[in-house]
Coordinates of C-alpha atoms in Angstrom, one line a residue:
X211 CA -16.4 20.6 4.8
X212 CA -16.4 19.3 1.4
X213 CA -17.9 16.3 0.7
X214 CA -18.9 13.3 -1.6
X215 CA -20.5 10.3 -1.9
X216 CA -20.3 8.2 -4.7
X217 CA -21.0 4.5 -5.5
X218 CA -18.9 2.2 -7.8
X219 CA -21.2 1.8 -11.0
X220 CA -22.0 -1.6 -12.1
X221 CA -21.9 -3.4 -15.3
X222 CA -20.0 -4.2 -18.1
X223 CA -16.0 -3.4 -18.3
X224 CA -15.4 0.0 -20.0
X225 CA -13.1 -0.3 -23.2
X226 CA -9.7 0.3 -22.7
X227 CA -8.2 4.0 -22.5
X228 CA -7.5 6.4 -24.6
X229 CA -5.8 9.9 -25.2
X230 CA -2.8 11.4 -23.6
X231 CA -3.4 10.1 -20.1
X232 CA -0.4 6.9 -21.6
X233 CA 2.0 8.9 -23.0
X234 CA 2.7 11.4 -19.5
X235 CA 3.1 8.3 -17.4
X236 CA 5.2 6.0 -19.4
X237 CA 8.4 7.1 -18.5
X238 CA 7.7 8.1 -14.8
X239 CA 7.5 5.0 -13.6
X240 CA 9.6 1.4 -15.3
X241 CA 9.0 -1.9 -13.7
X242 CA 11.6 -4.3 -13.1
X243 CA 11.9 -8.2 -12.6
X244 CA 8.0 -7.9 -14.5
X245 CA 7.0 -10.4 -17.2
X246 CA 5.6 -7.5 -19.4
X247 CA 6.0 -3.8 -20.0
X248 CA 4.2 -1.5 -18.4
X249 CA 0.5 -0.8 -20.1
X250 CA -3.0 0.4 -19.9
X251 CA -4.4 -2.5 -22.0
X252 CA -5.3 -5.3 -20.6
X253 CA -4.0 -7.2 -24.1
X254 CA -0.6 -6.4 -23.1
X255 CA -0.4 -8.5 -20.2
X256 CA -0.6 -12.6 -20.4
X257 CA -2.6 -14.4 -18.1
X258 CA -0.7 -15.1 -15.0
X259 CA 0.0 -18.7 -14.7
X260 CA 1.9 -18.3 -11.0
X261 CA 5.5 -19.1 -12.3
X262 CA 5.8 -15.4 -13.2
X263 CA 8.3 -13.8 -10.5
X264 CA 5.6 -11.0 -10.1
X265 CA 2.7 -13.8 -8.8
X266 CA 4.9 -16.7 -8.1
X267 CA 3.7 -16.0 -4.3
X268 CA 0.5 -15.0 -4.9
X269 CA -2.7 -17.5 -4.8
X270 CA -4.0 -17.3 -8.4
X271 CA -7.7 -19.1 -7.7
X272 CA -8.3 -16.8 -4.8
X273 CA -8.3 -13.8 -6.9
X274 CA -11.3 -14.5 -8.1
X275 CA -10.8 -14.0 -11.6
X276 CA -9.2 -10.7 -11.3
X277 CA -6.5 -11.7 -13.0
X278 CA -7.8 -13.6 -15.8
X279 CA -10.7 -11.2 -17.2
X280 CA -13.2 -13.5 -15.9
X281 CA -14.4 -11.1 -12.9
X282 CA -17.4 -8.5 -14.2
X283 CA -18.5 -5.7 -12.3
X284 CA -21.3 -6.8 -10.7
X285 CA -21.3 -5.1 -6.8
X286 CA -20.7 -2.0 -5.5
X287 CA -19.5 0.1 -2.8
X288 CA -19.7 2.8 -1.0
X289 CA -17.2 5.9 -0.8
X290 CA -17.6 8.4 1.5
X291 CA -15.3 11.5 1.0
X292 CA -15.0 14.2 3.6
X293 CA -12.3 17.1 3.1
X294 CA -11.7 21.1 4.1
X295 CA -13.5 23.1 2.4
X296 CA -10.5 24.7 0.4
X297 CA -9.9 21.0 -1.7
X298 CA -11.4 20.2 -4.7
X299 CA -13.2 16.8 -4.8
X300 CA -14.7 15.8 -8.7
X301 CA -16.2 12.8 -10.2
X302 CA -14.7 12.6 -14.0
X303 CA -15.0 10.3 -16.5
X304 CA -12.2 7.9 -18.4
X305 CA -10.8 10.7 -20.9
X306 CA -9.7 13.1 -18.3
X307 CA -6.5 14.0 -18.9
X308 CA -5.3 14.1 -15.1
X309 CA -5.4 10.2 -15.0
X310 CA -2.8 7.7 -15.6
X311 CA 0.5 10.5 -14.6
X312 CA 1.9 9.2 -11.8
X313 CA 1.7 5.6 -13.1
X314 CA 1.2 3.3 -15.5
X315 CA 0.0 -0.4 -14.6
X316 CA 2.3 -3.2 -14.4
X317 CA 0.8 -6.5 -14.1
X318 CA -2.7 -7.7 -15.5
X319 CA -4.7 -7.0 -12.5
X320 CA -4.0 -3.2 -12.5
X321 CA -4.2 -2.8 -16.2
X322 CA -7.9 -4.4 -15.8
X323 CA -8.8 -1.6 -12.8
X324 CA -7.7 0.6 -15.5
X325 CA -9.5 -0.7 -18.3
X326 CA -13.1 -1.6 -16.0
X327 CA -13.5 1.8 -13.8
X328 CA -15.9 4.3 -15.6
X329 CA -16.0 7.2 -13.1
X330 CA -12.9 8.5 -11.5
X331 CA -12.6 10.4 -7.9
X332 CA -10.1 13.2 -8.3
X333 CA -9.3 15.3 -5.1
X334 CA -6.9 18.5 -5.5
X335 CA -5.6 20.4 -2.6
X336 CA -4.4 23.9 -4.2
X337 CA -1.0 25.1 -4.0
X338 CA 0.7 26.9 -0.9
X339 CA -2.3 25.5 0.9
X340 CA -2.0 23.7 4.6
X341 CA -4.9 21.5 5.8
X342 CA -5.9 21.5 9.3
X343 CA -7.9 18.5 9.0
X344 CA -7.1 15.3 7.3
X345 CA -8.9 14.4 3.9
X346 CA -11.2 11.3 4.9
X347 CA -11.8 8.4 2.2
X348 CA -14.1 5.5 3.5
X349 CA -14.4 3.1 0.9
X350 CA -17.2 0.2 2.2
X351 CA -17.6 -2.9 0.4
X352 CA -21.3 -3.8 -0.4
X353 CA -20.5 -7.0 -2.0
X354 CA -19.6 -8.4 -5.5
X355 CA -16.9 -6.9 -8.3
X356 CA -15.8 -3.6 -8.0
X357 CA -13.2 -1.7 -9.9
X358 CA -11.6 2.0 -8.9
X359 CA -9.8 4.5 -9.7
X360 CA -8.6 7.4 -7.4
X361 CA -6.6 10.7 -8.0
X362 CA -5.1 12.6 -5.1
X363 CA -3.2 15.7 -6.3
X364 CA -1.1 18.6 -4.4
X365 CA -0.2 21.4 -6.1
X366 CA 3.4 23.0 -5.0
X367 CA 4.2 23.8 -1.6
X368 CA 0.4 22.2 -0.4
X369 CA 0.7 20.0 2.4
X370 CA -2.3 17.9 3.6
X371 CA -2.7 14.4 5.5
X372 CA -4.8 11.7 3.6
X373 CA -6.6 8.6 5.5
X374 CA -7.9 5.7 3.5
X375 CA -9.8 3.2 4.8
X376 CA -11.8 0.0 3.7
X377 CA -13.8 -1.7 5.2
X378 CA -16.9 -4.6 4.5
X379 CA -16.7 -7.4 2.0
X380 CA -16.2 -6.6 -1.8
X381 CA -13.9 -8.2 -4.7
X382 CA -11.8 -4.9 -5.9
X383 CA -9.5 -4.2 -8.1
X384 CA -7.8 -0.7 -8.2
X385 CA -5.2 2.2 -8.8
X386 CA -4.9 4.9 -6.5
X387 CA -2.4 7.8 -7.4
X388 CA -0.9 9.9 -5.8
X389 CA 0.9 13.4 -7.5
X390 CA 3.3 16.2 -5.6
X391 CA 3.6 19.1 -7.1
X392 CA 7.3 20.7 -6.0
X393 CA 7.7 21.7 -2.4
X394 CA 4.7 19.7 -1.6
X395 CA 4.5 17.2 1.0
X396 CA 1.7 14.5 1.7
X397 CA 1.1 11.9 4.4
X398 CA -1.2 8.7 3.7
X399 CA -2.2 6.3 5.7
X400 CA -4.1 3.3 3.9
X401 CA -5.8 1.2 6.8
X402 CA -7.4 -2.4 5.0
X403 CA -9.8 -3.7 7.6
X404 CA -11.7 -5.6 5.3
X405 CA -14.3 -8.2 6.2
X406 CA -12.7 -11.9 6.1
X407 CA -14.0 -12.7 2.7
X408 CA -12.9 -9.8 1.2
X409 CA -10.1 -9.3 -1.7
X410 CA -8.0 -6.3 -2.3
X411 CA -5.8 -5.7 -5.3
X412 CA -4.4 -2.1 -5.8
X413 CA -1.5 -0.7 -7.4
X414 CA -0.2 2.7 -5.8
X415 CA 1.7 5.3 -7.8
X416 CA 3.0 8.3 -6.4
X417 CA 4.8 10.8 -8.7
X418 CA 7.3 12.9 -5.8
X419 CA 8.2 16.5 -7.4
X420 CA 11.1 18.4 -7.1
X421 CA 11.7 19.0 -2.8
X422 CA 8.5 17.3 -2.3
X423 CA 8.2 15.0 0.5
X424 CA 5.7 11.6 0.7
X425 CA 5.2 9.4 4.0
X426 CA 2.6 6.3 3.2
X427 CA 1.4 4.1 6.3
X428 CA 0.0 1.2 4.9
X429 CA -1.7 -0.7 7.8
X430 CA -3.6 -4.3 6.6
X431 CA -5.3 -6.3 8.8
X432 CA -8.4 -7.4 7.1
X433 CA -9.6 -9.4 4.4
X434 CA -9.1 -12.7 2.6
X435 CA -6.7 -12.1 -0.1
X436 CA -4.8 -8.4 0.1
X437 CA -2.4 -7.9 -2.7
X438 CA -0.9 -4.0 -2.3
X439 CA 1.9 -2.7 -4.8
X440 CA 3.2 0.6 -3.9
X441 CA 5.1 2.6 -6.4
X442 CA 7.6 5.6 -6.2
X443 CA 9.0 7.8 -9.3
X444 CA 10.9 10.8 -8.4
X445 CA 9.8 13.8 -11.0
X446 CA 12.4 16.2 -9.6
X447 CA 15.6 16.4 -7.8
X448 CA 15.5 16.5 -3.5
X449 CA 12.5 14.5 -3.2
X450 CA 12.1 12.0 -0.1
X451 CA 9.8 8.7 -0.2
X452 CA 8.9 7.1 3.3
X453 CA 7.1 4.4 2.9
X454 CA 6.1 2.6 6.7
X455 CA 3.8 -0.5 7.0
X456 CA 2.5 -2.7 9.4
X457 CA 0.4 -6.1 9.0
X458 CA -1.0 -8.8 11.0
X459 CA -2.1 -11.8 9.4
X460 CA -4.2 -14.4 10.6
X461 CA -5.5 -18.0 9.5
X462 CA -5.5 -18.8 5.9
X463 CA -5.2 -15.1 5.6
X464 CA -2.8 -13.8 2.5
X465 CA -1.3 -10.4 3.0
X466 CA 1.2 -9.2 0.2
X467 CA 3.1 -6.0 -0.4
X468 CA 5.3 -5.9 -3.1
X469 CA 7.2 -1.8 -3.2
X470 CA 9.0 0.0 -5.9
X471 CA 11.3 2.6 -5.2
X472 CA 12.4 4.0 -8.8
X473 CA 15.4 6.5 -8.0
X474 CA 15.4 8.4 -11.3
X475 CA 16.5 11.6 -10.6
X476 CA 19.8 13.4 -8.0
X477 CA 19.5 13.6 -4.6
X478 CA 16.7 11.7 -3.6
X479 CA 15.8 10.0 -0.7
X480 CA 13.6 6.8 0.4
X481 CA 13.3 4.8 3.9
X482 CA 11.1 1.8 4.2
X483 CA 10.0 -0.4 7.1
X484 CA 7.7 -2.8 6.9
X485 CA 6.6 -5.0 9.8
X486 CA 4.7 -8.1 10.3
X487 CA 3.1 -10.4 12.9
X488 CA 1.5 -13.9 11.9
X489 CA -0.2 -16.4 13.5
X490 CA -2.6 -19.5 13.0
X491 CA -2.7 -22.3 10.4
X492 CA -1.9 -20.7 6.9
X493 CA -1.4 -17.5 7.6
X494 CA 0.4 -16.2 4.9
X495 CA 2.6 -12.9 4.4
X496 CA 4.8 -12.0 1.7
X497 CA 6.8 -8.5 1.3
X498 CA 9.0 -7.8 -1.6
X499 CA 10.8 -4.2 -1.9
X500 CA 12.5 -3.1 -5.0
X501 CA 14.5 -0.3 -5.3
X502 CA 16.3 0.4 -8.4
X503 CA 19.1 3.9 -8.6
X504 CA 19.2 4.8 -12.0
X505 CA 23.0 6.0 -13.5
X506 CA 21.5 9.4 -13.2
X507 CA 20.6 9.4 -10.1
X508 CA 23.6 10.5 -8.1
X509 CA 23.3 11.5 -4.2
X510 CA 20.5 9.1 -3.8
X511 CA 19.9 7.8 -0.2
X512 CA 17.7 4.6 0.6
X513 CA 16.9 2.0 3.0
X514 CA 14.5 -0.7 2.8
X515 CA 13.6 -2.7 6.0
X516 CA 11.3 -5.6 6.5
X517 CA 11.1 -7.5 9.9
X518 CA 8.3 -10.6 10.5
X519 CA 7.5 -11.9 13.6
X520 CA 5.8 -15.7 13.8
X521 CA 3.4 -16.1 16.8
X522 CA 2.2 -19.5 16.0
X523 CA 2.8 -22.4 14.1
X524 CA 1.6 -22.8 10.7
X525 CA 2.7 -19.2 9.4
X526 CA 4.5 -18.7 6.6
X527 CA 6.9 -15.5 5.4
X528 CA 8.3 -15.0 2.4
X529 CA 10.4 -11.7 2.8
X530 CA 12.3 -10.6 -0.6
X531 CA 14.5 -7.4 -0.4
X532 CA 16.0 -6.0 -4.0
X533 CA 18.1 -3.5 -4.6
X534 CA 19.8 -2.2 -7.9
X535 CA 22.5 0.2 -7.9
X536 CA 23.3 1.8 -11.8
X537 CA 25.7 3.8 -10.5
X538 CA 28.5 4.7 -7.6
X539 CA 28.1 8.4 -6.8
X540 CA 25.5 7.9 -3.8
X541 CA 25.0 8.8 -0.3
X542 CA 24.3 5.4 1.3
X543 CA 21.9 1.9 0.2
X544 CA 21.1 -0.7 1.9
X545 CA 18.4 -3.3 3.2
X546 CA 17.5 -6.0 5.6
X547 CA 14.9 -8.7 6.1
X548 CA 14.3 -10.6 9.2
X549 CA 12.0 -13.2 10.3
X550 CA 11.7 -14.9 13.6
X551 CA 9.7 -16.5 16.3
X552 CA 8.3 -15.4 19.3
X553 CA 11.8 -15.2 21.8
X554 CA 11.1 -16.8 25.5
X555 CA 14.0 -14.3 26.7
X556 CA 12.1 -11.9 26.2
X557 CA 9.0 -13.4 27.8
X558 CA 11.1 -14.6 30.9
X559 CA 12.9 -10.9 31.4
X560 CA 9.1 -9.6 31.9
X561 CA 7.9 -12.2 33.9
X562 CA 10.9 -12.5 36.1
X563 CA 9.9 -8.6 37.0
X564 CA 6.3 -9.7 38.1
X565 CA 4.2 -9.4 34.6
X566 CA 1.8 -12.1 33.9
X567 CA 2.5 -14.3 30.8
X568 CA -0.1 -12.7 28.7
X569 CA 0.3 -9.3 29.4
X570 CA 4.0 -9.7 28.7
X571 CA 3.1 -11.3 25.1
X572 CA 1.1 -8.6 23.9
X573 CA 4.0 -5.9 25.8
X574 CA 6.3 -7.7 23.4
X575 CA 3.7 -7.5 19.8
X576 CA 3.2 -3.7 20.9
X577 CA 6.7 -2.7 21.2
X578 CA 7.5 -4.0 17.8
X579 CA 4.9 -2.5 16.7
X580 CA 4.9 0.5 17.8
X581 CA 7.7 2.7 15.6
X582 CA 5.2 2.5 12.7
X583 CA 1.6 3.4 14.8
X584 CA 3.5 6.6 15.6
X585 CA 4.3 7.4 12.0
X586 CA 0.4 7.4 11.9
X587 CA 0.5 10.9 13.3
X588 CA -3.4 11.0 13.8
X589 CA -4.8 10.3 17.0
X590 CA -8.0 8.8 16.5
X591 CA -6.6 6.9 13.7
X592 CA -3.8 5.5 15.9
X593 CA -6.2 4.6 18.9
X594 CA -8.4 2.6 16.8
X595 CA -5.3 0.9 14.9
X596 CA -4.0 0.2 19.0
X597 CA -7.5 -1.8 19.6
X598 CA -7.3 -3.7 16.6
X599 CA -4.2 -5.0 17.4
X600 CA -5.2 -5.7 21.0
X601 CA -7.7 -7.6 19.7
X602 CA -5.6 -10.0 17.0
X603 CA -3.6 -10.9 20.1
X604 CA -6.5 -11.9 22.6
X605 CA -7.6 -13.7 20.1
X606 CA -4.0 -15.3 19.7
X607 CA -3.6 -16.5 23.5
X608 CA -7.6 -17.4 23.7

């Protein structure tokens, strides 16, 4: 097995980046509805004020300067990276030239990740290549400011299965990116089980190449403040985007996912569904998904679905579904967005067949969740994900 372990550095922000890294990923991936261009330099971007459509749901002071140039890299953490031994896993520095394609930042946050990190993790799986094991990322919070940046490339016709998981109590701020070479296909699953006074910003870019094939499960369960922007550009014709995620917020928790889909080339396809359970005083969720079909994109097929269910009083959703259609030659688009409370008929159906009230709550929270534990695909991830969620709702009806 290939592995690595390397810890965040601290210090001093790194200048902003150079070389050819900027030009690749300008055009692969445009944001929309956002208050500034996309950019690598942090100059670019304004400090947020919260009246911007891109943080007018986000709590500003609980970034903890993240967003206004005030946080410094003082912590660290630790990353643990365990892979076959057929994938390449390097430590590079700022003017490698595979950083920065799949994606360029969009909002201030990102841009600083960009600007701050000093070494980069780059993993490559080589082409034609099937894993049998999953490539493992831990990345455990030791406390204080950290800033990342992460590289996860398949070369054509590779396939391989990718887990991410955080865990302990950090402030972070980073871009992880994803690139598929044609024919490739990739499954991630991004678990956030963060301590409680954790915060998590990270823009995701993935890069889909020609009849390549990308499933994300992003799972979020921890942390104080958890702030995820997932990001899809389509380098070829006949690629597909899933994108599945599932989230359980508790008190004065704030759990946000804001997805772009950018259909930008023929025949494409993209399914999201996105589910949610809430419960205690503050508890706040938000989920925004954007998917934008370009004129040129004709035969494009998408689907964005969020769905939020309210165990308690004192939750709050904010569900916001977007779609932009450029032209008229497509397969199908659509999306939904539901939120809703607890339903007693459903309670009473299970209790009129002899199932005690509790048992018959968490038979309810399981079923709706689980469609998107199955996309997990990996046992062991799965039955640890199950336990979690077992224990969110005992600790509901304690």
């Amino acid at each position: 097995m290939a592995k690595a372990q390397t810890p965040t550095p601290a210090g001093t922000p790194a200048g902003a980046a150079g070389g050819g890294a900027v030009a690749v990923a300008a055009e692969s991936t445009v944001a929309t509805r956002m208050s500034a261009p996309p950019s690598f330099d942090v100059a670019d971007f304004p400090v947020p004020h919260g009246r911007e459509e891109e943080w007018r749901f986000t709590p500003l002071e609980r970034l903890r300067g993240l967003h206004s140039g005030t946080a410094r890299a003082d912590g660290s953490v630790k990353v643990d990276i365990s892979a076959p031994d057929e994938v390449t896993v390097e430590t590079v520095g700022r003017d490698d030239a595979r950083l920065g394609r799949a994606g360029t930042p969009v909002d201030r946050v990102a841009a600083q990740a960009y600007s701050s990190f000093e070494k980069a993790v780059v993993v490559t799986v080589p082409a034609e290549r099937v894993l049998d094991e999953p490539i493992r990322l831990t990345v455990h919070g030791e406390g204080g400011v950290t800033f990342g940046h992460t590289v996860f490339e398949l070369k054509p016709f590779a396939e391989a299965v990718l887990i991410l998981d955080h865990t302990g109590d950090t402030v972070r701020a980073a871009n992880v990116e994803y690139v598929l070479g044609d024919g490739a296909r990739l499954t991630v699953v991004s678990v956030q089980d963060w301590d409680d006074t954790a915060v998590h910003v990270s823009q995701h870019n993935a890069l889909v190449g020609r009849d390549a094939a990308l499933k994300s499960v992003v799972v979020t369960f921890g942390g104080d403040l958890v702030r995820l922007h997932p990001r899809v550009g389509f380098a070829g014709p006949g690629g597909e985007a899933e994108l599945y995620g599932l989230y359980f917020t508790d008190n004065g928790q704030h759990h946000e996912h804001r997805l772009f889909i950018d259909h930008d080339s023929p025949n494409c396809r993209s399914h999201v569904a996105y589910k949610g359970a809430l419960q205690g005083q503050d508890a706040h969720a938000v989920w925004v998904g954007d998917v934008l079909i370009r004129a040129r994109a004709t035969g494009t097929d998408t689907y964005e679905l969020n769905r939020n269910l309210v165990l308690t009083d004192g939750a709050r959703v904010d569900s916001v579904p977007n779609l932009e259609i450029e032209t008229g030659e497509i397969a199908g688009a659509g999306h939904a967005s539901a939120t809703g409370r607890f339903e007693d008929e459903q309670l009473f159906y299970l209790m009129a067949r002899g199932i005690p009230a509790e048992e018959a709550r968490r038979l309810v929270v399981r079923g709706f969740f689980a469609e998107l534990v199955q996309q997990i695909g990996v046992p062991d991830v799965e039955e640890r994900l199950i336990a979690k969620l077992e224990a969110e709702l005992e600790a509901s009806i304690a």
